[in-house]
Tab-separated table of C-alpha atoms in Angstrom:
chain	number	residue	atom	x	y	z
A	40	MET	CA	126.151	72.204	95.882
A	41	ALA	CA	123.572	72.387	98.661
A	42	MET	CA	121.753	75.664	99.163
A	43	PRO	CA	122.143	77.139	102.660
A	44	VAL	CA	119.037	77.010	104.828
A	45	GLY	CA	117.006	80.207	104.635
A	46	GLU	CA	118.014	81.105	101.095
A	47	THR	CA	115.832	80.943	98.002
A	48	VAL	CA	116.783	80.717	94.377
A	49	GLU	CA	116.056	83.975	92.546
A	50	PRO	CA	116.298	83.737	88.749
A	51	GLU	CA	119.158	85.922	87.589
A	52	PHE	CA	118.052	89.311	86.272
A	53	LEU	CA	114.344	88.452	86.642
A	54	PRO	CA	112.598	91.720	87.634
A	55	THR	CA	110.825	91.606	90.983
A	56	LEU	CA	107.620	93.254	92.120
A	57	ASP	CA	106.973	93.977	95.791
A	58	ILE	CA	103.455	94.832	96.906
A	59	GLN	CA	102.473	95.371	100.520
A	60	ALA	CA	98.761	94.590	100.494
A	61	PRO	CA	96.541	96.629	102.837
A	62	GLU	CA	94.314	94.818	105.300
A	63	ARG	CA	91.464	97.161	104.446
A	64	GLN	CA	90.650	99.543	101.608
A	65	ARG	CA	88.682	102.746	101.953
A	66	ARG	CA	85.386	102.137	100.205
A	67	TRP	CA	85.124	105.676	98.882
A	68	THR	CA	88.456	105.311	97.051
A	69	VAL	CA	87.284	101.989	95.617
A	70	LEU	CA	84.014	103.584	94.511
A	71	LEU	CA	85.783	106.472	92.750
A	72	ARG	CA	88.897	104.562	91.630
A	73	ALA	CA	88.385	105.148	87.893
A	74	ILE	CA	87.768	108.878	88.378
A	75	LEU	CA	90.713	109.322	90.746
A	76	LEU	CA	93.062	107.829	88.161
A	77	ILE	CA	92.034	110.032	85.220
A	78	PRO	CA	94.973	112.477	85.712
A	79	HIS	CA	97.420	109.559	85.812
A	80	PHE	CA	95.998	107.975	82.671
A	81	ILE	CA	96.261	111.295	80.821
A	82	TRP	CA	99.869	111.695	81.964
A	83	LEU	CA	100.705	108.101	81.006
A	84	GLY	CA	99.273	108.743	77.554
A	85	LEU	CA	101.543	111.756	77.105
A	86	LEU	CA	104.548	109.908	78.504
A	87	ALA	CA	103.981	107.072	76.028
A	88	ILE	CA	105.172	109.356	73.224
A	89	ALA	CA	108.483	110.083	74.969
A	90	VAL	CA	108.886	106.433	75.977
A	91	ALA	CA	108.417	105.302	72.370
A	92	VAL	CA	111.122	107.698	71.171
A	93	VAL	CA	113.552	106.729	73.940
A	94	ALA	CA	112.846	103.022	73.355
A	95	VAL	CA	113.782	103.271	69.671
A	96	ILE	CA	117.001	105.170	70.439
A	97	SER	CA	117.779	102.687	73.225
A	98	TRP	CA	117.331	99.759	70.855
A	99	PHE	CA	120.075	101.100	68.591
A	100	GLY	CA	122.244	101.850	71.638
A	101	ALA	CA	121.779	98.335	73.052
A	102	LEU	CA	122.519	96.813	69.674
A	103	PHE	CA	125.808	98.725	69.535
A	104	LEU	CA	126.869	98.529	73.218
A	105	GLY	CA	125.404	95.186	74.229
A	106	ARG	CA	123.628	96.928	77.098
A	107	LEU	CA	121.150	99.716	77.642
A	108	PRO	CA	122.698	103.212	77.900
A	109	ASP	CA	122.559	104.445	81.512
A	110	TRP	CA	120.462	107.526	80.753
A	111	SER	CA	117.774	105.526	78.925
A	112	ALA	CA	117.816	102.762	81.559
A	113	ASP	CA	117.142	105.369	84.252
A	114	PHE	CA	114.343	106.982	82.233
A	115	LEU	CA	112.628	103.758	81.161
A	116	GLY	CA	113.081	102.150	84.583
A	117	GLY	CA	111.546	105.184	86.282
A	118	TYR	CA	108.634	105.164	83.858
A	119	LEU	CA	108.022	101.456	84.429
A	120	GLY	CA	107.978	101.938	88.208
A	121	TYR	CA	105.466	104.779	87.888
A	122	TYR	CA	103.337	102.785	85.417
A	123	THR	CA	103.288	99.748	87.707
A	124	ARG	CA	102.223	101.778	90.748
A	125	VAL	CA	99.367	103.338	88.769
A	126	TYR	CA	98.089	99.971	87.591
A	127	ALA	CA	98.476	98.354	91.004
A	128	TYR	CA	96.072	101.043	92.251
A	129	TRP	CA	93.776	100.494	89.258
A	130	TYR	CA	93.777	96.728	89.853
A	131	LEU	CA	92.635	97.309	93.470
A	132	LEU	CA	95.791	95.754	94.889
A	133	VAL	CA	96.624	98.764	97.071
A	134	ASP	CA	94.757	101.696	98.580
A	135	SER	CA	97.645	104.187	98.440
A	136	TYR	CA	97.298	106.784	95.687
A	137	PRO	CA	100.303	106.658	93.320
A	138	PRO	CA	102.563	109.722	93.328
A	139	PHE	CA	103.300	111.647	90.123
A	140	ALA	CA	106.945	110.653	90.344
A	141	TRP	CA	109.446	108.168	88.981
A	142	ASN	CA	110.293	107.101	92.537
A	143	GLY	CA	107.870	106.435	95.349
A	144	PRO	CA	109.979	105.177	98.259
A	145	GLU	CA	107.051	105.290	100.688
A	146	HIS	CA	104.561	103.661	98.318
A	147	PRO	CA	103.595	100.005	98.973
A	148	VAL	CA	104.473	99.047	95.376
A	149	GLN	CA	108.159	98.786	94.481
A	150	ILE	CA	110.021	97.240	91.562
A	151	THR	CA	113.572	95.955	91.268
A	152	LEU	CA	115.411	95.778	87.947
A	153	GLN	CA	118.716	93.941	87.758
A	154	ARG	CA	120.550	95.249	84.725
A	155	GLY	CA	122.931	93.033	82.840
A	156	LYS	CA	124.588	92.463	79.500
A	157	LEU	CA	122.169	92.018	76.638
A	158	ASN	CA	122.486	89.444	73.886
A	159	ARG	CA	122.687	91.496	70.691
A	160	LEU	CA	120.873	88.828	68.694
A	161	ALA	CA	118.025	88.844	71.225
A	162	VAL	CA	117.965	92.650	71.042
A	163	LEU	CA	117.794	92.546	67.244
A	164	PHE	CA	114.804	90.194	67.263
A	165	ARG	CA	113.216	91.475	70.488
A	166	ILE	CA	109.985	92.539	68.790
A	167	ILE	CA	109.534	88.981	67.488
A	168	LEU	CA	110.677	87.179	70.627
A	169	VAL	CA	108.228	89.125	72.759
A	170	ILE	CA	105.150	87.962	70.794
A	171	PRO	CA	104.346	84.767	72.804
A	172	ALA	CA	104.614	86.588	76.141
A	173	SER	CA	102.568	89.482	74.741
A	174	ILE	CA	99.751	87.085	73.842
A	175	VAL	CA	99.721	85.666	77.379
A	176	ALA	CA	99.730	89.155	78.889
A	177	GLU	CA	96.931	90.339	76.592
A	178	LEU	CA	94.741	87.317	77.360
A	179	THR	CA	95.120	87.625	81.132
A	180	ALA	CA	94.579	91.397	81.087
A	181	ALA	CA	91.487	91.018	78.882
A	182	GLY	CA	90.157	88.295	81.173
A	183	TRP	CA	90.683	90.504	84.224
A	184	ALA	CA	88.906	93.351	82.420
A	185	ALA	CA	85.954	91.060	81.659
A	186	LEU	CA	85.522	90.413	85.393
A	187	SER	CA	86.627	93.854	86.573
A	188	PHE	CA	83.114	95.031	87.460
A	189	PHE	CA	82.519	92.006	89.693
A	190	ILE	CA	85.989	92.353	91.276
A	191	TRP	CA	85.307	96.038	91.923
A	192	LEU	CA	81.907	95.213	93.446
A	193	ILE	CA	83.383	92.544	95.739
A	194	VAL	CA	86.115	94.878	96.989
A	195	LEU	CA	83.589	97.690	97.442
A	196	ILE	CA	81.291	95.492	99.549
A	197	LEU	CA	84.014	93.785	101.603
A	198	GLY	CA	86.332	96.771	101.943
A	199	ARG	CA	89.294	94.536	101.057
A	200	THR	CA	90.616	92.408	98.200
A	201	PRO	CA	90.061	88.673	98.877
A	202	LYS	CA	93.260	86.603	98.815
A	203	PRO	CA	92.411	84.583	95.666
A	204	VAL	CA	91.571	87.793	93.809
A	205	PHE	CA	94.704	89.497	95.103
A	206	GLY	CA	96.927	86.564	94.105
A	207	ALA	CA	95.498	86.237	90.592
A	208	THR	CA	95.506	89.977	89.960
A	209	ALA	CA	99.038	90.402	91.302
A	210	ALA	CA	100.156	87.591	88.986
A	211	VAL	CA	98.630	89.419	86.000
A	212	LEU	CA	100.280	92.700	86.981
A	213	ARG	CA	103.675	91.087	87.647
A	214	TYR	CA	103.699	89.252	84.332
A	215	GLY	CA	102.784	92.433	82.461
A	216	PHE	CA	105.494	94.320	84.352
A	217	ARG	CA	108.100	91.697	83.434
A	218	LEU	CA	106.941	91.779	79.817
A	219	GLN	CA	107.431	95.545	79.623
A	220	ALA	CA	110.831	95.301	81.307
A	221	TYR	CA	111.909	92.731	78.704
A	222	PHE	CA	110.463	94.661	75.770
A	223	LEU	CA	112.101	97.913	76.899
A	224	LEU	CA	115.456	96.086	77.193
A	225	LEU	CA	115.629	96.708	80.941
A	226	THR	CA	116.330	93.017	81.527
A	227	PRO	CA	117.638	90.058	79.534
A	228	ALA	CA	115.227	87.745	81.415
A	229	TYR	CA	112.198	86.529	79.469
A	230	PRO	CA	108.841	86.923	81.301
A	231	LYS	CA	107.913	83.822	83.295
A	232	ARG	CA	106.090	82.440	86.331
A	233	LEU	CA	102.574	83.638	85.565
A	234	PHE	CA	101.257	81.132	88.109
A	235	GLY	CA	103.515	82.332	90.886
A	236	ASP	CA	106.617	81.079	92.629
A	237	ALA	CA	105.255	77.678	93.638
A	238	GLU	CA	108.652	76.010	93.455
A	239	GLN	CA	109.929	78.292	96.219
A	240	ALA	CA	107.205	77.003	98.520
A	241	ALA	CA	107.940	73.345	97.785
A	242	GLU	CA	110.407	73.108	100.707
A	243	PRO	CA	109.118	75.223	103.626
A	244	ALA	CA	112.231	74.516	105.693
A	245	GLN	CA	114.355	76.290	103.109
A	246	GLU	CA	111.991	79.171	102.433
A	247	ALA	CA	113.246	82.614	103.390
A	248	ALA	CA	111.061	85.147	105.156
A	249	PRO	CA	108.761	86.842	102.621
A	250	THR	CA	109.996	90.195	101.374
A	251	SER	CA	106.437	91.324	100.622
A	252	ASP	CA	103.018	89.913	99.761
A	253	THR	CA	104.247	89.232	96.239
A	254	ARG	CA	107.852	88.131	96.813
A	255	PRO	CA	107.654	85.266	96.708
A	256	LEU	CA	104.279	85.270	94.963
A	257	LEU	CA	102.606	82.179	96.401
A	258	VAL	CA	99.453	81.716	94.339
A	259	THR	CA	96.730	79.699	96.091
A	260	GLN	CA	94.592	77.099	94.352
A	261	GLY	CA	91.707	79.567	94.174
A	262	ALA	CA	93.953	82.183	92.575
A	263	ARG	CA	95.223	79.623	90.045
A	264	VAL	CA	91.659	78.765	89.069
A	265	LEU	CA	90.886	82.466	88.704
A	266	LEU	CA	93.965	82.928	86.497
A	267	ILE	CA	92.755	80.136	84.238
A	268	VAL	CA	89.344	81.835	84.086
A	269	PHE	CA	91.110	85.075	83.083
A	270	ILE	CA	92.896	83.268	80.243
A	271	VAL	CA	89.718	81.552	79.007
A	272	LEU	CA	87.706	84.782	79.117
A	273	GLY	CA	90.539	86.618	77.381
A	274	LEU	CA	90.552	83.978	74.656
A	275	PHE	CA	86.788	84.258	74.191
A	276	SER	CA	87.134	88.037	74.078
A	277	ALA	CA	89.823	87.822	71.380
A	278	ILE	CA	87.725	85.378	69.333
A	279	GLY	CA	84.673	87.620	69.747
A	280	GLU	CA	86.576	90.674	68.596
A	281	GLY	CA	87.907	88.733	65.606
A	282	VAL	CA	84.435	87.550	64.597
A	283	SER	CA	82.980	91.032	65.132
A	284	GLY	CA	85.739	92.584	63.032
A	285	SER	CA	85.196	90.021	60.284
A	286	ILE	CA	81.444	90.662	60.211
A	287	SER	CA	82.012	94.421	60.211
A	288	GLY	CA	84.476	94.069	57.355
A	289	ASP	CA	82.059	91.907	55.347
A	290	ASN	CA	79.236	94.417	55.903
A	291	GLN	CA	81.480	97.283	54.824
A	292	GLN	CA	82.510	95.378	51.706
A	293	ALA	CA	78.871	94.569	50.910
A	294	THR	CA	77.860	98.219	51.356
A	295	THR	CA	80.651	99.324	49.036
A	296	SER	CA	79.532	96.779	46.435
A	297	TYR	CA	75.925	97.962	46.640
A	298	ASP	CA	76.987	101.574	46.308
A	299	GLY	CA	79.020	100.631	43.252
A	300	ILE	CA	75.955	99.320	41.416
A	301	GLY	CA	73.682	102.158	42.509
A	302	VAL	CA	71.805	100.317	45.281
A	303	ARG	CA	70.825	102.528	48.251
């Protein structure tokens, strides 16, 4: 059946992230971004304890009901919205300070979660199913972190986030957001589309008016290259940490052996 002109195909239950990017960013907020976010990071650390408890209870509830209990869906969904707004600010995607609230109707970062029935088998093995997506999310986040100083310096000098940097960073944030939504059982949709919604741009005549700067997320060639760089740097970082841990472990074992035979 032909799709009416002006409509786009939105994957069922796939969580959406809307970010209204600012034309300019205040340089003083960019300069002090890490300091400004300290209260939020402390609060997120405390919230993580409650989220872990609710997530475990919710897992049993979803296994029994085939869906997430309403009270836990509201709590976890609110937390995820707050978390995403904090990290959008940290990633230099917006210049609006995130509110200490579950809902931020005036904030330029908004999420949409479409709840649905959950497959009990997928719920049972969720912690295993999420591993591949977790690896992708970890690699991209580590790669972004490796270049974070240079990204921060560019935004500080220009007073804005260049489009390739915005596109690649928004893709990293959106994928991580979808991963958390899946892991917390807020959606049955597996995380996807790290490289943006290119298929929605394939037929301009049928493309609907953009809802925001990230819906659809049209990743440019430069942003795609930057995403690949993130993945490669994240992979190198993981290998480096593995080698460092192995060397540290060998040194510790050698020290223990020397101590055992009286060598100092």
